[in-house]
CSV table of N, CA, C and O in Angstrom, one decimal:
chain,number,residue,atom,x,y,z
A,1,GLN,N,37.0,98.8,-67.6
A,1,GLN,CA,35.8,99.1,-68.3
A,1,GLN,C,35.1,100.3,-67.5
A,1,GLN,O,35.2,100.3,-66.3
A,2,VAL,N,34.5,101.1,-68.3
A,2,VAL,CA,33.7,102.2,-67.6
A,2,VAL,C,32.5,101.7,-67.0
A,2,VAL,O,31.8,100.7,-67.4
A,3,GLN,N,32.2,102.2,-65.8
A,3,GLN,CA,30.9,101.9,-65.1
A,3,GLN,C,29.8,102.8,-65.5
A,3,GLN,O,30.0,104.0,-65.6
A,4,LEU,N,28.7,102.3,-65.8
A,4,LEU,CA,27.5,103.0,-66.3
A,4,LEU,C,26.3,102.8,-65.4
A,4,LEU,O,26.0,101.7,-65.0
A,5,VAL,N,25.6,103.9,-65.1
A,5,VAL,CA,24.5,103.9,-64.2
A,5,VAL,C,23.3,104.6,-64.9
A,5,VAL,O,23.4,105.9,-65.1
A,6,GLU,N,22.3,103.9,-65.2
A,6,GLU,CA,21.1,104.6,-65.8
A,6,GLU,C,20.1,105.0,-64.7
A,6,GLU,O,20.0,104.5,-63.6
A,7,SER,N,19.3,106.0,-65.1
A,7,SER,CA,18.3,106.5,-64.2
A,7,SER,C,17.2,107.2,-65.1
A,7,SER,O,17.4,107.5,-66.3
A,8,GLY,N,16.1,107.5,-64.5
A,8,GLY,CA,15.0,108.2,-65.2
A,8,GLY,C,13.9,107.4,-65.6
A,8,GLY,O,12.9,108.0,-66.2
A,9,GLY,N,13.9,106.1,-65.5
A,9,GLY,CA,12.8,105.3,-65.9
A,9,GLY,C,11.6,105.5,-65.0
A,9,GLY,O,11.7,106.1,-63.9
A,10,GLY,N,10.5,104.9,-65.4
A,10,GLY,CA,9.3,105.0,-64.5
A,10,GLY,C,8.1,104.6,-65.3
A,10,GLY,O,8.1,104.0,-66.4
A,11,LEU,N,6.9,104.9,-64.7
A,11,LEU,CA,5.6,104.6,-65.3
A,11,LEU,C,5.1,105.9,-65.9
A,11,LEU,O,5.0,106.9,-65.3
A,12,VAL,N,4.6,105.8,-67.2
A,12,VAL,CA,4.1,107.0,-67.9
A,12,VAL,C,2.9,106.5,-68.7
A,12,VAL,O,2.9,105.4,-69.2
A,13,GLN,N,2.0,107.4,-68.9
A,13,GLN,CA,0.9,107.1,-69.8
A,13,GLN,C,1.3,107.2,-71.3
A,13,GLN,O,2.2,108.0,-71.6
A,14,ALA,N,0.6,106.5,-72.1
A,14,ALA,CA,0.8,106.6,-73.6
A,14,ALA,C,0.7,108.1,-74.0
A,14,ALA,O,-0.2,108.8,-73.6
A,15,GLY,N,1.6,108.5,-74.8
A,15,GLY,CA,1.7,109.8,-75.3
A,15,GLY,C,2.6,110.7,-74.5
A,15,GLY,O,2.9,111.9,-74.9
A,16,GLY,N,3.0,110.2,-73.3
A,16,GLY,CA,3.9,111.0,-72.4
A,16,GLY,C,5.3,110.9,-72.8
A,16,GLY,O,5.7,110.4,-73.9
A,17,SER,N,6.1,111.5,-72.0
A,17,SER,CA,7.6,111.7,-72.2
A,17,SER,C,8.4,111.3,-71.0
A,17,SER,O,7.9,111.4,-69.8
A,18,LEU,N,9.6,110.8,-71.3
A,18,LEU,CA,10.6,110.6,-70.2
A,18,LEU,C,11.9,110.9,-70.7
A,18,LEU,O,12.2,110.9,-72.0
A,19,ARG,N,12.8,111.2,-69.8
A,19,ARG,CA,14.2,111.4,-70.2
A,19,ARG,C,15.1,110.5,-69.3
A,19,ARG,O,15.1,110.6,-68.1
A,20,LEU,N,15.8,109.6,-70.0
A,20,LEU,CA,16.7,108.7,-69.3
A,20,LEU,C,18.1,109.3,-69.3
A,20,LEU,O,18.5,110.0,-70.3
A,21,SER,N,18.8,109.0,-68.3
A,21,SER,CA,20.2,109.5,-68.1
A,21,SER,C,21.1,108.3,-67.9
A,21,SER,O,20.7,107.3,-67.3
A,22,CYS,N,22.3,108.4,-68.3
A,22,CYS,CA,23.3,107.3,-68.1
A,22,CYS,C,24.6,108.0,-67.7
A,22,CYS,O,25.2,108.8,-68.6
A,23,ALA,N,25.0,107.9,-66.5
A,23,ALA,CA,26.2,108.5,-66.0
A,23,ALA,C,27.4,107.5,-66.0
A,23,ALA,O,27.3,106.4,-65.6
A,24,ALA,N,28.5,108.0,-66.5
A,24,ALA,CA,29.7,107.2,-66.6
A,24,ALA,C,30.7,107.5,-65.6
A,24,ALA,O,30.8,108.7,-65.1
A,25,SER,N,31.5,106.6,-65.2
A,25,SER,CA,32.4,106.7,-64.0
A,25,SER,C,33.7,107.3,-64.4
A,25,SER,O,34.5,107.8,-63.6
A,26,GLU,N,34.1,107.3,-65.7
A,26,GLU,CA,35.4,107.7,-66.1
A,26,GLU,C,35.4,108.8,-67.2
A,26,GLU,O,34.4,108.8,-68.0
A,27,ARG,N,36.4,109.5,-67.3
A,27,ARG,CA,36.5,110.5,-68.3
A,27,ARG,C,36.7,109.9,-69.7
A,27,ARG,O,36.4,110.5,-70.7
A,28,THR,N,37.1,108.6,-69.7
A,28,THR,CA,37.3,107.9,-71.0
A,28,THR,C,36.0,107.7,-71.7
A,28,THR,O,35.9,107.4,-72.9
A,29,PHE,N,34.9,108.0,-71.0
A,29,PHE,CA,33.6,108.0,-71.6
A,29,PHE,C,33.5,108.8,-72.9
A,29,PHE,O,32.9,108.4,-73.9
A,30,ARG,N,34.2,110.0,-72.8
A,30,ARG,CA,34.1,110.9,-73.9
A,30,ARG,C,34.8,110.4,-75.2
A,30,ARG,O,34.8,111.1,-76.2
A,31,MET,N,35.6,109.3,-75.1
A,31,MET,CA,36.3,108.8,-76.2
A,31,MET,C,35.5,107.8,-77.0
A,31,MET,O,35.9,107.3,-78.0
A,32,HIS,N,34.3,107.4,-76.5
A,32,HIS,CA,33.5,106.4,-77.1
A,32,HIS,C,32.1,106.8,-77.5
A,32,HIS,O,31.5,107.7,-76.9
A,33,ALA,N,31.7,106.2,-78.6
A,33,ALA,CA,30.3,106.4,-78.9
A,33,ALA,C,29.5,105.7,-77.8
A,33,ALA,O,30.0,104.8,-77.2
A,34,MET,N,28.2,106.1,-77.6
A,34,MET,CA,27.4,105.6,-76.6
A,34,MET,C,26.0,105.2,-77.2
A,34,MET,O,25.5,105.9,-78.0
A,35,GLY,N,25.5,104.0,-76.8
A,35,GLY,CA,24.3,103.5,-77.3
A,35,GLY,C,23.2,103.3,-76.2
A,35,GLY,O,23.6,103.1,-75.1
A,36,TRP,N,22.0,103.2,-76.7
A,36,TRP,CA,20.9,102.8,-75.8
A,36,TRP,C,20.3,101.6,-76.5
A,36,TRP,O,20.1,101.5,-77.7
A,37,PHE,N,20.0,100.6,-75.7
A,37,PHE,CA,19.3,99.4,-76.1
A,37,PHE,C,18.1,99.2,-75.2
A,37,PHE,O,18.0,99.8,-74.1
A,38,ARG,N,17.2,98.3,-75.6
A,38,ARG,CA,16.1,98.0,-74.7
A,38,ARG,C,15.7,96.5,-74.8
A,38,ARG,O,16.0,95.9,-75.8
A,39,GLN,N,15.1,96.0,-73.7
A,39,GLN,CA,14.7,94.6,-73.7
A,39,GLN,C,13.4,94.4,-73.0
A,39,GLN,O,13.3,94.7,-71.8
A,40,ALA,N,12.4,93.9,-73.8
A,40,ALA,CA,11.1,93.6,-73.2
A,40,ALA,C,11.1,92.2,-72.7
A,40,ALA,O,11.9,91.4,-73.2
A,41,PRO,N,10.2,91.8,-71.8
A,41,PRO,CA,10.1,90.5,-71.3
A,41,PRO,C,9.9,89.5,-72.4
A,41,PRO,O,9.1,89.7,-73.3
A,42,GLY,N,10.7,88.4,-72.5
A,42,GLY,CA,10.6,87.4,-73.5
A,42,GLY,C,11.2,87.8,-74.8
A,42,GLY,O,11.1,87.0,-75.8
A,43,GLU,N,11.8,89.0,-74.9
A,43,GLU,CA,12.3,89.4,-76.2
A,43,GLU,C,13.8,89.6,-76.1
A,43,GLU,O,14.4,89.6,-75.0
A,44,GLU,N,14.5,89.6,-77.3
A,44,GLU,CA,15.9,89.9,-77.3
A,44,GLU,C,16.2,91.4,-77.1
A,44,GLU,O,15.3,92.2,-77.4
A,45,ARG,N,17.3,91.7,-76.6
A,45,ARG,CA,17.8,93.0,-76.4
A,45,ARG,C,17.9,93.7,-77.8
A,45,ARG,O,18.6,93.1,-78.7
A,46,GLU,N,17.3,94.9,-78.0
A,46,GLU,CA,17.4,95.5,-79.3
A,46,GLU,C,18.0,96.9,-79.3
A,46,GLU,O,17.8,97.6,-78.3
A,47,PHE,N,18.5,97.3,-80.4
A,47,PHE,CA,19.1,98.6,-80.5
A,47,PHE,C,18.1,99.6,-80.5
A,47,PHE,O,17.0,99.5,-81.1
A,48,VAL,N,18.4,100.8,-79.9
A,48,VAL,CA,17.5,101.9,-79.9
A,48,VAL,C,18.1,103.2,-80.6
A,48,VAL,O,17.6,103.7,-81.5
A,49,ALA,N,19.3,103.6,-80.1
A,49,ALA,CA,20.0,104.8,-80.6
A,49,ALA,C,21.4,104.7,-80.2
A,49,ALA,O,21.8,104.1,-79.3
A,50,VAL,N,22.2,105.5,-81.0
A,50,VAL,CA,23.7,105.6,-80.7
A,50,VAL,C,24.1,107.0,-81.1
A,50,VAL,O,23.5,107.7,-82.0
A,51,ILE,N,25.1,107.5,-80.4
A,51,ILE,CA,25.7,108.8,-80.6
A,51,ILE,C,27.2,108.8,-80.6
A,51,ILE,O,27.8,108.0,-79.8
A,52,SER,N,27.8,109.5,-81.5
A,52,SER,CA,29.3,109.4,-81.6
A,52,SER,C,29.9,110.1,-80.4
A,52,SER,O,29.3,110.8,-79.6
A,53,TRP,N,31.3,110.0,-80.3
A,53,TRP,CA,32.0,110.5,-79.2
A,53,TRP,C,31.8,112.0,-78.9
A,53,TRP,O,31.8,112.4,-77.8
A,54,ASN,N,31.6,112.7,-80.0
A,54,ASN,CA,31.5,114.2,-79.8
A,54,ASN,C,30.1,114.7,-80.1
A,54,ASN,O,29.8,115.9,-80.1
A,55,GLY,N,29.1,113.7,-80.2
A,55,GLY,CA,27.7,114.1,-80.4
A,55,GLY,C,27.4,114.5,-81.9
A,55,GLY,O,26.3,114.9,-82.2
A,56,GLY,N,28.4,114.4,-82.7
A,56,GLY,CA,28.2,114.9,-84.1
A,56,GLY,C,27.4,114.0,-85.0
A,56,GLY,O,26.8,114.5,-86.0
A,57,ASN,N,27.3,112.7,-84.6
A,57,ASN,CA,26.5,111.8,-85.4
A,57,ASN,C,25.6,110.9,-84.5
A,57,ASN,O,26.1,110.5,-83.5
A,58,THR,N,24.4,110.7,-85.0
A,58,THR,CA,23.5,109.8,-84.3
A,58,THR,C,22.9,108.8,-85.3
A,58,THR,O,22.9,109.1,-86.5
A,59,TYR,N,22.3,107.8,-84.8
A,59,TYR,CA,21.6,106.8,-85.6
A,59,TYR,C,20.6,106.2,-84.7
A,59,TYR,O,20.8,105.9,-83.6
A,60,TYR,N,19.4,105.9,-85.4
A,60,TYR,CA,18.2,105.5,-84.6
A,60,TYR,C,17.6,104.2,-85.2
A,60,TYR,O,17.6,104.1,-86.4
A,61,ALA,N,17.0,103.5,-84.4
A,61,ALA,CA,16.1,102.4,-84.9
A,61,ALA,C,14.9,102.9,-85.5
A,61,ALA,O,14.4,104.0,-85.1
A,62,ASP,N,14.4,102.3,-86.6
A,62,ASP,CA,13.3,102.8,-87.3
A,62,ASP,C,12.0,102.9,-86.4
A,62,ASP,O,11.2,103.8,-86.5
A,63,SER,N,11.9,102.0,-85.4
A,63,SER,CA,10.7,102.0,-84.5
A,63,SER,C,10.6,103.2,-83.7
A,63,SER,O,9.5,103.5,-83.2
A,64,ILE,N,11.6,103.9,-83.4
A,64,ILE,CA,11.6,105.1,-82.5
A,64,ILE,C,12.0,106.4,-83.2
A,64,ILE,O,12.0,107.5,-82.6
A,65,LYS,N,12.3,106.3,-84.5
A,65,LYS,CA,12.8,107.5,-85.2
A,65,LYS,C,11.7,108.6,-85.2
A,65,LYS,O,10.5,108.3,-85.5
A,66,GLY,N,12.1,109.8,-84.9
A,66,GLY,CA,11.1,110.9,-84.8
A,66,GLY,C,10.5,111.1,-83.5
A,66,GLY,O,9.9,112.1,-83.2
A,67,ARG,N,10.6,110.1,-82.6
A,67,ARG,CA,10.0,110.2,-81.3
A,67,ARG,C,11.1,110.3,-80.2
A,67,ARG,O,10.9,110.9,-79.1
A,68,PHE,N,12.2,109.6,-80.4
A,68,PHE,CA,13.3,109.6,-79.4
A,68,PHE,C,14.5,110.4,-79.9
A,68,PHE,O,14.7,110.5,-81.1
A,69,ALA,N,15.3,111.0,-79.0
A,69,ALA,CA,16.5,111.7,-79.4
A,69,ALA,C,17.6,111.4,-78.4
A,69,ALA,O,17.3,111.4,-77.1
A,70,ILE,N,18.7,111.1,-78.9
A,70,ILE,CA,19.9,110.8,-78.0
A,70,ILE,C,20.8,112.0,-78.0
A,70,ILE,O,21.0,112.7,-79.0
A,71,SER,N,21.3,112.3,-76.8
A,71,SER,CA,22.3,113.4,-76.7
A,71,SER,C,23.3,113.1,-75.6
A,71,SER,O,23.1,112.1,-74.9
A,72,ARG,N,24.4,113.9,-75.5
A,72,ARG,CA,25.4,113.6,-74.5
A,72,ARG,C,26.0,114.9,-74.1
A,72,ARG,O,26.0,115.9,-74.8
A,73,ASP,N,26.5,114.9,-72.8
A,73,ASP,CA,27.2,116.1,-72.3
A,73,ASP,C,28.5,115.5,-71.7
A,73,ASP,O,28.5,114.9,-70.7
A,74,ASN,N,29.6,115.7,-72.5
A,74,ASN,CA,30.8,115.1,-72.1
A,74,ASN,C,31.5,115.8,-70.9
A,74,ASN,O,32.3,115.3,-70.3
A,75,THR,N,31.0,117.0,-70.6
A,75,THR,CA,31.5,117.7,-69.4
A,75,THR,C,30.9,117.1,-68.1
A,75,THR,O,31.5,117.2,-67.0
A,76,LYS,N,29.8,116.3,-68.3
A,76,LYS,CA,29.2,115.6,-67.2
A,76,LYS,C,29.3,114.1,-67.3
A,76,LYS,O,28.7,113.4,-66.5
A,77,ASN,N,30.0,113.7,-68.3
A,77,ASN,CA,30.1,112.2,-68.5
A,77,ASN,C,28.7,111.5,-68.5
A,77,ASN,O,28.6,110.5,-67.9
A,78,THR,N,27.8,112.1,-69.2
A,78,THR,CA,26.4,111.6,-69.2
A,78,THR,C,25.9,111.6,-70.6
A,78,THR,O,26.1,112.5,-71.4
A,79,VAL,N,25.1,110.5,-70.9
A,79,VAL,CA,24.4,110.4,-72.2
A,79,VAL,C,22.9,110.4,-71.8
A,79,VAL,O,22.5,109.8,-70.8
A,80,TYR,N,22.0,110.9,-72.7
A,80,TYR,CA,20.6,111.0,-72.4
A,80,TYR,C,19.8,110.3,-73.5
A,80,TYR,O,20.3,110.3,-74.7
A,81,LEU,N,18.6,109.9,-73.2
A,81,LEU,CA,17.7,109.4,-74.2
A,81,LEU,C,16.4,110.1,-73.9
A,81,LEU,O,15.7,109.9,-72.9
A,82,HIS,N,16.0,111.1,-74.8
A,82,HIS,CA,14.8,111.8,-74.6
A,82,HIS,C,13.7,111.1,-75.4
A,82,HIS,O,13.8,110.9,-76.6
A,83,MET,N,12.6,110.7,-74.7
A,83,MET,CA,11.6,109.8,-75.3
A,83,MET,C,10.3,110.6,-75.2
A,83,MET,O,9.8,110.9,-74.2
A,84,ASN,N,9.7,110.8,-76.4
A,84,ASN,CA,8.4,111.5,-76.5
A,84,ASN,C,7.4,110.5,-77.2
A,84,ASN,O,7.8,109.6,-77.9
A,85,SER,N,6.1,110.9,-77.1
A,85,SER,CA,5.1,110.2,-77.8
A,85,SER,C,5.2,108.7,-77.5
A,85,SER,O,5.1,107.8,-78.4
A,86,LEU,N,5.4,108.4,-76.2
A,86,LEU,CA,5.6,107.0,-75.8
A,86,LEU,C,4.4,106.1,-76.1
A,86,LEU,O,3.2,106.6,-75.9
A,87,LYS,N,4.7,104.9,-76.4
A,87,LYS,CA,3.6,103.9,-76.7
A,87,LYS,C,3.8,102.7,-75.8
A,87,LYS,O,4.9,102.4,-75.3
A,88,PRO,N,2.7,101.9,-75.5
A,88,PRO,CA,2.9,100.7,-74.7
A,88,PRO,C,4.0,99.8,-75.2
A,88,PRO,O,4.6,99.1,-74.4
A,89,GLY,N,4.2,99.8,-76.5
A,89,GLY,CA,5.2,98.9,-77.1
A,89,GLY,C,6.6,99.4,-76.8
A,89,GLY,O,7.6,98.6,-77.0
A,90,ASP,N,6.8,100.5,-76.2
A,90,ASP,CA,8.1,101.0,-75.8
A,90,ASP,C,8.5,100.5,-74.4
A,90,ASP,O,9.6,100.7,-73.9
A,91,SER,N,7.5,99.9,-73.7
A,91,SER,CA,7.8,99.3,-72.4
A,91,SER,C,8.9,98.3,-72.4
A,91,SER,O,8.9,97.3,-73.2
A,92,ALA,N,9.9,98.5,-71.6
A,92,ALA,CA,11.1,97.6,-71.6
A,92,ALA,C,12.1,98.1,-70.6
A,92,ALA,O,11.9,99.2,-70.0
A,93,VAL,N,13.1,97.3,-70.3
A,93,VAL,CA,14.2,97.7,-69.6
A,93,VAL,C,15.2,98.4,-70.6
A,93,VAL,O,15.5,97.8,-71.6
A,94,TYR,N,15.6,99.6,-70.3
A,94,TYR,CA,16.5,100.3,-71.2
A,94,TYR,C,17.9,100.3,-70.6
A,94,TYR,O,18.1,100.6,-69.4
A,95,TYR,N,18.9,100.0,-71.5
A,95,TYR,CA,20.3,99.9,-71.1
A,95,TYR,C,21.1,100.9,-71.9
A,95,TYR,O,20.9,101.0,-73.1
A,96,CYS,N,22.1,101.5,-71.2
A,96,CYS,CA,23.0,102.3,-72.0
A,96,CYS,C,24.3,101.4,-72.1
A,96,CYS,O,24.5,100.5,-71.2
A,97,ALA,N,25.1,101.7,-73.1
A,97,ALA,CA,26.3,100.9,-73.3
A,97,ALA,C,27.4,101.8,-74.0
A,97,ALA,O,27.1,102.7,-74.7
A,98,SER,N,28.6,101.4,-73.6
A,98,SER,CA,29.8,102.1,-74.2
A,98,SER,C,30.3,101.3,-75.4
A,98,SER,O,30.6,100.1,-75.3
A,99,SER,N,30.4,102.0,-76.5
A,99,SER,CA,30.8,101.4,-77.8
A,99,SER,C,32.3,101.1,-77.8
A,99,SER,O,33.1,101.8,-77.1
A,100,LYS,N,32.7,100.1,-78.5
A,100,LYS,CA,34.1,99.9,-78.8
A,100,LYS,C,34.7,100.9,-79.7
A,100,LYS,O,35.9,101.0,-79.9
A,101,LEU,N,33.8,101.6,-80.4
A,101,LEU,CA,34.2,102.6,-81.4
A,101,LEU,C,34.0,104.1,-80.9
A,101,LEU,O,33.1,104.3,-80.0
A,102,ALA,N,34.6,105.0,-81.5
A,102,ALA,CA,34.4,106.4,-81.2
A,102,ALA,C,33.3,107.0,-82.1
A,102,ALA,O,32.5,107.8,-81.7
A,103,SER,N,33.2,106.4,-83.3
A,103,SER,CA,32.3,106.9,-84.3
A,103,SER,C,31.1,106.0,-84.4
A,103,SER,O,31.0,105.0,-83.8
A,104,VAL,N,30.1,106.4,-85.2
A,104,VAL,CA,28.9,105.7,-85.5
A,104,VAL,C,29.0,104.9,-86.8
A,104,VAL,O,29.2,105.6,-87.9
A,105,ILE,N,29.0,103.7,-86.8
A,105,ILE,CA,29.0,102.8,-88.0
A,105,ILE,C,27.8,101.9,-87.8
A,105,ILE,O,27.8,101.0,-87.0
A,106,PRO,N,26.7,102.2,-88.5
A,106,PRO,CA,25.5,101.5,-88.3
A,106,PRO,C,25.6,100.0,-88.2
A,106,PRO,O,24.9,99.4,-87.3
A,107,SER,N,26.3,99.4,-89.1
A,107,SER,CA,26.4,97.9,-89.1
A,107,SER,C,27.0,97.4,-87.8
A,107,SER,O,26.7,96.2,-87.4
A,108,ARG,N,27.8,98.2,-87.2
A,108,ARG,CA,28.5,97.7,-85.9
A,108,ARG,C,27.8,98.4,-84.7
A,108,ARG,O,27.7,97.7,-83.6
A,109,SER,N,27.3,99.6,-84.9
A,109,SER,CA,26.8,100.3,-83.7
A,109,SER,C,25.4,99.8,-83.3
A,109,SER,O,24.9,100.1,-82.2
A,110,THR,N,24.8,99.0,-84.2
A,110,THR,CA,23.4,98.5,-83.8
A,110,THR,C,23.5,97.1,-83.2
A,110,THR,O,22.5,96.5,-82.9
A,111,SER,N,24.7,96.5,-83.2
A,111,SER,CA,24.9,95.2,-82.7
A,111,SER,C,25.4,95.1,-81.2
A,111,SER,O,26.2,96.0,-80.8
A,112,LEU,N,24.9,94.2,-80.4
A,112,LEU,CA,25.4,94.0,-79.1
A,112,LEU,C,26.9,93.9,-79.0
A,112,LEU,O,27.6,94.3,-78.1
A,113,ASP,N,27.5,93.2,-80.0
A,113,ASP,CA,28.9,92.9,-80.0
A,113,ASP,C,29.7,94.2,-80.2
A,113,ASP,O,30.9,94.1,-79.9
A,114,GLY,N,29.1,95.3,-80.5
A,114,GLY,CA,29.8,96.5,-80.7
A,114,GLY,C,30.1,97.3,-79.4
A,114,GLY,O,30.7,98.3,-79.4
A,115,TYR,N,29.7,96.7,-78.3
A,115,TYR,CA,29.7,97.4,-77.0
A,115,TYR,C,30.4,96.5,-76.0
A,115,TYR,O,30.3,95.3,-76.0
A,116,ASP,N,31.2,97.2,-75.1
A,116,ASP,CA,31.9,96.4,-74.1
A,116,ASP,C,31.6,96.8,-72.7
A,116,ASP,O,32.2,96.1,-71.7
A,117,SER,N,30.8,97.7,-72.4
A,117,SER,CA,30.4,98.1,-71.0
A,117,SER,C,28.9,98.4,-71.1
A,117,SER,O,28.4,99.1,-72.0
A,118,TRP,N,28.2,97.8,-70.1
A,118,TRP,CA,26.7,98.0,-70.0
A,118,TRP,C,26.3,98.4,-68.6
A,118,TRP,O,26.9,98.1,-67.6
A,119,GLY,N,25.3,99.2,-68.6
A,119,GLY,CA,24.7,99.6,-67.3
A,119,GLY,C,23.7,98.5,-66.8
A,119,GLY,O,23.5,97.5,-67.5
A,120,GLN,N,23.1,98.7,-65.7
A,120,GLN,CA,22.3,97.7,-65.1
A,120,GLN,C,20.8,97.8,-65.6
A,120,GLN,O,20.0,96.9,-65.4
A,121,GLY,N,20.5,98.9,-66.3
A,121,GLY,CA,19.2,99.0,-66.9
A,121,GLY,C,18.2,99.8,-66.0
A,121,GLY,O,18.4,99.9,-64.8
A,122,THR,N,17.3,100.4,-66.6
A,122,THR,CA,16.2,101.2,-66.0
A,122,THR,C,14.9,100.8,-66.6
A,122,THR,O,14.8,100.8,-67.9
A,123,GLN,N,13.9,100.5,-65.8
A,123,GLN,CA,12.6,100.1,-66.3
A,123,GLN,C,11.7,101.3,-66.8
A,123,GLN,O,11.6,102.3,-66.1
A,124,VAL,N,11.2,101.1,-68.0
A,124,VAL,CA,10.2,102.1,-68.6
A,124,VAL,C,8.9,101.3,-68.8
A,124,VAL,O,8.9,100.3,-69.5
A,125,THR,N,7.8,101.8,-68.2
A,125,THR,CA,6.5,101.2,-68.5
A,125,THR,C,5.6,102.2,-69.0
A,125,THR,O,5.4,103.3,-68.3
A,126,VAL,N,5.0,101.9,-70.1
A,126,VAL,CA,4.0,102.9,-70.7
A,126,VAL,C,2.6,102.2,-70.7
A,126,VAL,O,2.4,101.2,-71.2
A,127,SER,N,1.7,102.9,-70.0
A,127,SER,CA,0.4,102.4,-69.8
A,127,SER,C,-0.5,102.9,-70.9
A,127,SER,O,-0.4,104.1,-71.4
A,128,SER,N,-1.5,102.1,-71.3
A,128,SER,CA,-2.4,102.6,-72.4
A,128,SER,C,-3.6,103.3,-71.8
A,128,SER,O,-3.9,103.4,-70.7
C-alpha cells in the first residue's frame, strides 16, 4: 500500500485559507484517484473531495462546494486541498486517502470503503 503523509494544517481565523498537502511514497500514486476526508471530535469521518488519477474529474461534498478545491501534481506524487472562506464548522482532522479506483464514481468515491490507504491526518482548527 502507498504511504501517505499530510501536512499544512493549523489554526486559522474564520474567513481565512489553508492549503493541505498529501505526499505519497510511490509512483503508483498516479494510478489512483485521491480523496480527502475529515473527522471532527465525536463525529464520523466524512467525505470532503476526490480527484481522478489524471486530475480530469473532481467531486465535492455539498458542505464545502465553492470554498474548497482539490488538485494534484503527479510529478510530485502530491495531492492538495485548497481551503478558502473557512468556517469554525470546518475544524477537524483532515485525512487523505488513496482510492481503489482510478476514476471518480461518486457512489463509491464518497465512501470510506472506496479507499485502501490512509494518511495519519492533519489538524485544522478554525477560530471564530
